[in-house]
XYZ file of C-alpha atoms in Angstrom:
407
model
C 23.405 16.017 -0.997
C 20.425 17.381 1.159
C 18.498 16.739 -2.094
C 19.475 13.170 -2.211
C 18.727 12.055 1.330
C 15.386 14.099 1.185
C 13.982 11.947 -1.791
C 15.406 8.640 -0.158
C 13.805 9.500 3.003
C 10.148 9.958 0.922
C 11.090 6.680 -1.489
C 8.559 3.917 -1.317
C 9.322 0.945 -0.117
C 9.911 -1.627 -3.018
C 6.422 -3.570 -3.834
C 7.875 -7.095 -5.501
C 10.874 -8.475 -3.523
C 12.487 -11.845 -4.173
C 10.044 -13.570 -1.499
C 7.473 -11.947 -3.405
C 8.105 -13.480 -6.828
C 8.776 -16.937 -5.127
C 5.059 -16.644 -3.397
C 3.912 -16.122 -7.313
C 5.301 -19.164 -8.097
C 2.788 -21.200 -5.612
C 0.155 -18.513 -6.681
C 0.714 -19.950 -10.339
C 0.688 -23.756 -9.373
C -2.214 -23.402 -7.218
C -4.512 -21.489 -9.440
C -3.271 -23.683 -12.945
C -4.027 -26.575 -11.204
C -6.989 -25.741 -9.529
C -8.517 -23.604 -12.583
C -7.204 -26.671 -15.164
C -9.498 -29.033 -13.465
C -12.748 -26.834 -12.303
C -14.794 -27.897 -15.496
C -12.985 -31.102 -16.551
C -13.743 -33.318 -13.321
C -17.464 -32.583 -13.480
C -17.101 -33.949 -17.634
C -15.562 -37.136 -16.446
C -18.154 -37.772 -13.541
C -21.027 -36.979 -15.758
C -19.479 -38.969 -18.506
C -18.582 -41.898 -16.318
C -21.875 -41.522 -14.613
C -23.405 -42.184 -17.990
C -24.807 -38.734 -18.401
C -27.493 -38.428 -15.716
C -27.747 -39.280 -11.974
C -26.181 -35.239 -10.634
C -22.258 -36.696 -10.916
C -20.960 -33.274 -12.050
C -22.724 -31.238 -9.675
C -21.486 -33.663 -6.650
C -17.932 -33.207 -7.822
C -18.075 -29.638 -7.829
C -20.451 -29.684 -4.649
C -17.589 -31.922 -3.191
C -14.867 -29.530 -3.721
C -16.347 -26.423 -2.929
C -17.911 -27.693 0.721
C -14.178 -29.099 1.633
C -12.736 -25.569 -0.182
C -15.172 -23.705 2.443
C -14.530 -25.953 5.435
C -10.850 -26.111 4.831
C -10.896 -22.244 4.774
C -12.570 -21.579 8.295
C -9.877 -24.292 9.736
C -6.933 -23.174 8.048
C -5.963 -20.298 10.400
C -5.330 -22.781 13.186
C -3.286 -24.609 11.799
C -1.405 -21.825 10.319
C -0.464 -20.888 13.851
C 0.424 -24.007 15.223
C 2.603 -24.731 11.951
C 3.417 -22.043 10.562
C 3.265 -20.678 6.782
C 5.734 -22.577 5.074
C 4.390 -26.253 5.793
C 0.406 -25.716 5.459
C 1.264 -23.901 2.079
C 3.564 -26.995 0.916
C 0.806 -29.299 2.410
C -1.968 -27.500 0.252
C -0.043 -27.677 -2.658
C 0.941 -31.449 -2.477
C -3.163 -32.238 -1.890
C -4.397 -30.283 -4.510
C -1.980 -31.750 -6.838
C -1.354 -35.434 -5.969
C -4.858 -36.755 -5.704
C -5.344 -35.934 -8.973
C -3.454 -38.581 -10.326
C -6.044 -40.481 -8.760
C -8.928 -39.545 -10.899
C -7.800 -41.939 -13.313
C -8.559 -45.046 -10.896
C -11.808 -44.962 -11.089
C -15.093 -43.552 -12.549
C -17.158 -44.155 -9.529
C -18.801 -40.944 -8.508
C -18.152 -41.158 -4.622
C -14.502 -41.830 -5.754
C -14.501 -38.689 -7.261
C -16.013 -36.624 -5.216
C -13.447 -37.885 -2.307
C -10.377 -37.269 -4.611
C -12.236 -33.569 -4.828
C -12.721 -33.047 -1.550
C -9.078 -33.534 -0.645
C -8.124 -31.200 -3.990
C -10.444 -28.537 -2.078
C -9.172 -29.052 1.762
C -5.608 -28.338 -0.125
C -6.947 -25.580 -2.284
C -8.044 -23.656 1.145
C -4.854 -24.634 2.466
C -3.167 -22.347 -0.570
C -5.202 -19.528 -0.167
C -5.385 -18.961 3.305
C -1.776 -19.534 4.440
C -0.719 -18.558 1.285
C -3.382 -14.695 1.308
C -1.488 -14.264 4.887
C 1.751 -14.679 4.173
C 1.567 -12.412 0.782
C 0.023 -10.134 3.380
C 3.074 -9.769 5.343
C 5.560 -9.663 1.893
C 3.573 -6.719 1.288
C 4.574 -3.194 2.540
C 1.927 -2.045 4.519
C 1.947 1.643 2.919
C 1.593 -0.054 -0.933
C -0.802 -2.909 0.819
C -3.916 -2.057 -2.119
C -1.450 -2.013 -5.165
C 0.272 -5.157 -3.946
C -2.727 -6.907 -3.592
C -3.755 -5.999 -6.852
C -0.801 -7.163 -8.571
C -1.233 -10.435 -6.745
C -4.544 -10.726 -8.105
C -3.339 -10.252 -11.250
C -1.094 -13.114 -11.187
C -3.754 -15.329 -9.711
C -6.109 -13.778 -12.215
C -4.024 -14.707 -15.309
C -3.559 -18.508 -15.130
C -7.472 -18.790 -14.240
C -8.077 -17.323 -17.663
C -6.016 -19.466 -19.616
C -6.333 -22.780 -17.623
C -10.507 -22.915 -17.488
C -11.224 -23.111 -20.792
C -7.589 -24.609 -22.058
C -8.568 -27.666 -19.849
C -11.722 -27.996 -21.316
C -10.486 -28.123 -24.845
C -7.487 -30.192 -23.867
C -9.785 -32.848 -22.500
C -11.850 -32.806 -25.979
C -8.524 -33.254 -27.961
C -5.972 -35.620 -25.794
C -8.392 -37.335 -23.202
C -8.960 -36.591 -19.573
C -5.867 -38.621 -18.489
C -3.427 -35.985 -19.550
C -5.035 -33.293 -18.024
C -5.839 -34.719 -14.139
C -1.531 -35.160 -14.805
C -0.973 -31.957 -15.903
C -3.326 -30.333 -13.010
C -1.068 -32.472 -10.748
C 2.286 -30.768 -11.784
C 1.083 -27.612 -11.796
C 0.856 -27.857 -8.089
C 3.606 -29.739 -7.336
C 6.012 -28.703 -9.072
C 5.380 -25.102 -7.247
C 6.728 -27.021 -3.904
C 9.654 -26.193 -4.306
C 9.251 -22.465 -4.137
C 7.848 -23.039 -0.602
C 11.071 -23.559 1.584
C 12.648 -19.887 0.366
C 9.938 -18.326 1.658
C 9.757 -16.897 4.786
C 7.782 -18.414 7.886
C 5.141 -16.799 10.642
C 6.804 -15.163 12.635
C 5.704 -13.906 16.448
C 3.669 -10.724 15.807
C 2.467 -8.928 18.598
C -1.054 -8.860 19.602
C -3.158 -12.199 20.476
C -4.566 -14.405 17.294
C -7.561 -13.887 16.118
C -9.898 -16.744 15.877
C -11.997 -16.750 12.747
C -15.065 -17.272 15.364
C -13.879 -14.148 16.714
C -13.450 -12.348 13.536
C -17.296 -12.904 12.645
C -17.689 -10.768 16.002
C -15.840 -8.647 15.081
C -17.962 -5.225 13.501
C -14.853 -4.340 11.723
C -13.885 -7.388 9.877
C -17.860 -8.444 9.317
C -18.490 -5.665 7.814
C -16.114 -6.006 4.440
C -16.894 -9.665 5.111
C -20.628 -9.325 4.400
C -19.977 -6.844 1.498
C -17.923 -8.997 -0.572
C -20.214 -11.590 0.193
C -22.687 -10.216 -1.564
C -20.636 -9.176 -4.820
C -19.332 -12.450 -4.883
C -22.589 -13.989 -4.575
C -23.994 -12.216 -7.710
C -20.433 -13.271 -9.391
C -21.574 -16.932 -9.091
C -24.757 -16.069 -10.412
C -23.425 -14.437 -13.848
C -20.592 -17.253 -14.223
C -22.773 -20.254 -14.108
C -26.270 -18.681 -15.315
C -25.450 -16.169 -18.134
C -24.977 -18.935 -20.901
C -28.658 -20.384 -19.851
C -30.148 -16.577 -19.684
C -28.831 -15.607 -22.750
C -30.535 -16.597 -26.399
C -28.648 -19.359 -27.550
C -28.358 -17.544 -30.832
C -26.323 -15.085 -28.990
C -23.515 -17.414 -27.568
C -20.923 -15.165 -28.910
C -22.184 -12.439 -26.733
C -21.960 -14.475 -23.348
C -18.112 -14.865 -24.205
C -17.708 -11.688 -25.239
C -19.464 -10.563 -21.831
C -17.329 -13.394 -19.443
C -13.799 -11.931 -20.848
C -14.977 -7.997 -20.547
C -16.067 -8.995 -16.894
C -12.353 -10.419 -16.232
C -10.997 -7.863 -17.655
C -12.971 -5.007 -15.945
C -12.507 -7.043 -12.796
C -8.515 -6.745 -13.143
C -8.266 -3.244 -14.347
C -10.552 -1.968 -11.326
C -8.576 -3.831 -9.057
C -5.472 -1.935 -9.992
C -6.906 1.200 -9.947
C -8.531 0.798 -6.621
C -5.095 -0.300 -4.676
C -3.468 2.195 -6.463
C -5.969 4.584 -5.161
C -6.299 3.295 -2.162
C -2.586 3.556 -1.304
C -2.691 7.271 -2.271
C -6.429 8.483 -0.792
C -7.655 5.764 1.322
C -9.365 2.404 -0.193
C -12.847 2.981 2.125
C -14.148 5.734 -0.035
C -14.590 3.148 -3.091
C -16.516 0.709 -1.341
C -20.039 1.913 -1.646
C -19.018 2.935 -5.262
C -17.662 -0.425 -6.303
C -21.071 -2.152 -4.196
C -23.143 0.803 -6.744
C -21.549 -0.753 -9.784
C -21.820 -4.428 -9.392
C -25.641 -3.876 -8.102
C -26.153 -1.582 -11.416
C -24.255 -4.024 -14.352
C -26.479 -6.704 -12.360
C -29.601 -4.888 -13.260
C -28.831 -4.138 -16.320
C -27.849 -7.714 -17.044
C -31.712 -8.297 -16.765
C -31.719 -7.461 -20.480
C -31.015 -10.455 -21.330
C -32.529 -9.938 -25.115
C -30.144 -7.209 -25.934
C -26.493 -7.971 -26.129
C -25.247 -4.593 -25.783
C -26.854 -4.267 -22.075
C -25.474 -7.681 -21.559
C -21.848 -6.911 -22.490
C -22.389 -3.302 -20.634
C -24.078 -4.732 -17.658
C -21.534 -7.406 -16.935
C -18.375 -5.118 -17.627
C -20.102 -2.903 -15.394
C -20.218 -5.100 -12.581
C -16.723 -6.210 -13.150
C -15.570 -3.016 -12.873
C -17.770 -3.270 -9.250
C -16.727 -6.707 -8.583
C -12.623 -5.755 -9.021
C -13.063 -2.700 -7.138
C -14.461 -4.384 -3.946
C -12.184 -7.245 -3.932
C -9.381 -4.837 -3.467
C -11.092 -2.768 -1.006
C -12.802 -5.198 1.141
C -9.222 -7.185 1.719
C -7.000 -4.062 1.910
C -9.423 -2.615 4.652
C -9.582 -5.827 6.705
C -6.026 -6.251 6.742
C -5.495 -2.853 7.776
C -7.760 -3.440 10.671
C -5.379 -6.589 12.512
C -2.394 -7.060 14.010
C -0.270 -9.515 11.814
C -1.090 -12.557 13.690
C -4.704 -11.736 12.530
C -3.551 -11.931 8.798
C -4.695 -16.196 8.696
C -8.187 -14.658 9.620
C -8.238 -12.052 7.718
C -8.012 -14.666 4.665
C -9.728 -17.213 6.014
C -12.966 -14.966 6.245
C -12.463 -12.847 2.736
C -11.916 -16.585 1.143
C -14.450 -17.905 2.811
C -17.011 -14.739 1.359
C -16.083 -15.678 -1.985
C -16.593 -19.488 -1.921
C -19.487 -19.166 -0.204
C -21.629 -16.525 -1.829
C -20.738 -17.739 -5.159
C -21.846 -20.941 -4.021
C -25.023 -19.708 -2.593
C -25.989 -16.970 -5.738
C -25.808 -20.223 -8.089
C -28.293 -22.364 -6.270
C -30.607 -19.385 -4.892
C -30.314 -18.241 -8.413
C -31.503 -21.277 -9.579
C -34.620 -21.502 -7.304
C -35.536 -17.600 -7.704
C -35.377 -18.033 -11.755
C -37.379 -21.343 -12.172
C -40.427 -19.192 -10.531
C -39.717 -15.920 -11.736
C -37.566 -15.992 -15.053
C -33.871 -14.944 -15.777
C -34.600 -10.984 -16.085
C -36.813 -10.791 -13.159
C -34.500 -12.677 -10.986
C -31.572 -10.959 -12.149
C -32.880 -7.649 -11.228
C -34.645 -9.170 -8.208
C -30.737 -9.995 -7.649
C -29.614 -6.257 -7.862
C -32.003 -5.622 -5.253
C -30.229 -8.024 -3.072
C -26.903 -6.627 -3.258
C -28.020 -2.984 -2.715
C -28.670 -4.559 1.216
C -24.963 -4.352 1.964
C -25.051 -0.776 1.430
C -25.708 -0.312 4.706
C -22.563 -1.699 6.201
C -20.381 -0.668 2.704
C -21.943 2.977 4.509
C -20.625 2.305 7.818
C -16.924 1.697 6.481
C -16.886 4.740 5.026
C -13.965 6.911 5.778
C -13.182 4.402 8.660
C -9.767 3.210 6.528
C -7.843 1.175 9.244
C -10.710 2.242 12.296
C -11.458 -0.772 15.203
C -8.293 -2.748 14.724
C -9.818 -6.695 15.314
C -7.816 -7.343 18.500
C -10.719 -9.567 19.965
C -14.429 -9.961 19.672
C -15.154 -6.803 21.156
C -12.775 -4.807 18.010
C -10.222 -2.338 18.911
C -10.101 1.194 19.695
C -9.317 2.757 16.676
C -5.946 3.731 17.455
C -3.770 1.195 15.499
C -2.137 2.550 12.254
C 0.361 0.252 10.086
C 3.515 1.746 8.969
């Protein structure tokens, strides 16, 4: 009997709950829908553009700057309405304007309909990141977050290059409907999931949270990684012989793939031994696979390289969200997102068109490795958060004192 109640006392708390599996219901709409229609709306505008005049890049230029405002907004509204109805709102904007695709080919009509698809992606992310934050147990906080990135990680696979060939073999019509569904059909998960609740401890205003040393820090460091993600996602196919296509999808999928298995291993690490030892690792890795990416002639280094940084590029994720989290109160968890969201969006957005400068002067090797040298900058701060775990809680501009633990 003593047995018994000694192993229940040291049982961990259970990672997926039933409000858990409902969130990966809206996980699933968003990212299908969003994921369905990434590569397909910049084929119509350049096809209804007639092929020239920079449609496609003002579509995707149009949804990213509304994804990135949205983001930096989104905790605001989170606290004045609460989880449940800025999820449900995301979700019915990314899906239902794209039904309206279809009206027209004009390319200022689709760059609005994508602008209101990205103000509702944010919406997803950010209300949706916090509140999977607090589903989450605190002490299993890296593992969760991995297996939620796994299930957002999945239907991004499939539904990029699905929509694609869908497009070429049923029309575009069929697809802006099916990205539609996706998302709202995934409505109705929202009103069995819980709502914010009052947390003690003030909100944090994202303003405040890019004052805060504690937060910026992680902030900056995915940055960067996510930066040389955009870089390798929309550049690799260009930098790469053309006789060697094979070897740039061979590359994309073992970068997914590495990206997903490190960010398992690092939350289950991280729940076990602490996730701030692997951040100047996982920073190591991406910078190296970058560098060795400038190979571009030999499609073993290219395969290596970009597995390599995957395996970097997973490993922060985890670490750079399970730290910041760690690091607020829970009515800092909107923040939290909104500035780890707002890292990704923007650096990829950034690598692509610095890339693009850097390597019509210099060449794709040169820049990529030029690149590398970039990212090894945020190993001063990945050095700083070392061993610091859940140090200077955010609790206003200033940071905390140190002393907050979760659990």
């Amino acid at each position: 009997m003593l047995s018994s109640s000694v192993e229940g006392a040291g049982a961990r708390p259970p990672l997926v709950t039933r409000p858990l599996l409902l969130r990966f219901v809206s996980i699933i709409g968003a990212s299908t829908s969003f994921y369905l229609l990434l590569s397909v709306v910049p084929l119509y505008a350049e096809a209804s553009a007639g092929g020239h005049g920079g449609a496609a890049g003002l579509a995707t230029g149009a949804l990213m700057l509304a994804t990135v405002g949205g983001e930096l907004a989104t905790p605001r509204l989170v606290a004045r309405f609460g989880y449940r109805l800025v999820l449900g709102a995301g979700l019915v904007l990314l899906g239902a304007p794209a039904f309206a695709f279809s009206v027209s080919g004009s390319t200022a009509w689709i760059a609005a309909v994508c602008a209101l698809r990205g103000l509702g992606f944010a919406f997803t992310v950010v209300a949706g990141g916090a509140l999977t934050a607090s589903l989450v147990p605190a002490e299993r906080r890296g593992e969760g977050l991995a297996l939620v990135g796994i299930v957002s990680g999945v239907p991004s696979l499939v539904a990029l290059p699905l929509g694609v060939w869908l497009a070429a073999h049923v029309g575009y019509g069929p697809v802006f409907a099916a990205g539609a569904v996706a998302a709202l059909a995934a409505v109705v998960s929202v009103p069995g999931l819980p709502d914010r609740e009052a947390a003690p401890g003030r909100d944090i205003g994202v303003a405040a949270g890019f004052r805060t040393a504690a937060l910026l820090r992680p902030t900056l460091v995915f940055a960067v990684t996510a930066l040389a993600a955009g870089i390798l996602v929309t550049f690799l196919p260009l930098a790469v012989p053309s006789a060697s296509a094979g070897v740039v999808a061979t590359a994309l999928f073992a970068q997914s793939a590495a990206a997903t298995a490190a960010r398992w291993v690092a939350g289950r690490h991280g729940d076990r031994h602490g996730a701030a030892v692997l951040l100047l690792p996982g920073l190591a890795a991406a910078a190296g696979g970058t560098l060795l990416t400038a190979l571009t002639h030999s499609p073993v280094a290219v395969v290596v390289g970009v597995a390599l940084f995957g395996v970097g590029f997973g490993a922060v994720q985890n670490v750079t969200l399970t730290l910041m989290y760690a690091r607020v109160p829970a009515s800092g968890y909107g923040t939290v997102s909104a500035l780890w969201n707002f890292a990704f969006d923007a650096g990829m957005g950034a690598g692509a068109v610095g890339f693009g400068i850097l390597a019509a002067r210099t060449g794709y090797p040169a820049a990529f490795a030029l690149t590398a040298a970039v990212m090894l900058t945020a190993a001063v701060p990945a050095w700083r958060d070392r061993g610091t775990e859940g140090a200077g809680a955010a609790t206003g501009p200033e940071g905390g004192d140190g002393k907050r633990r979760e659990g």
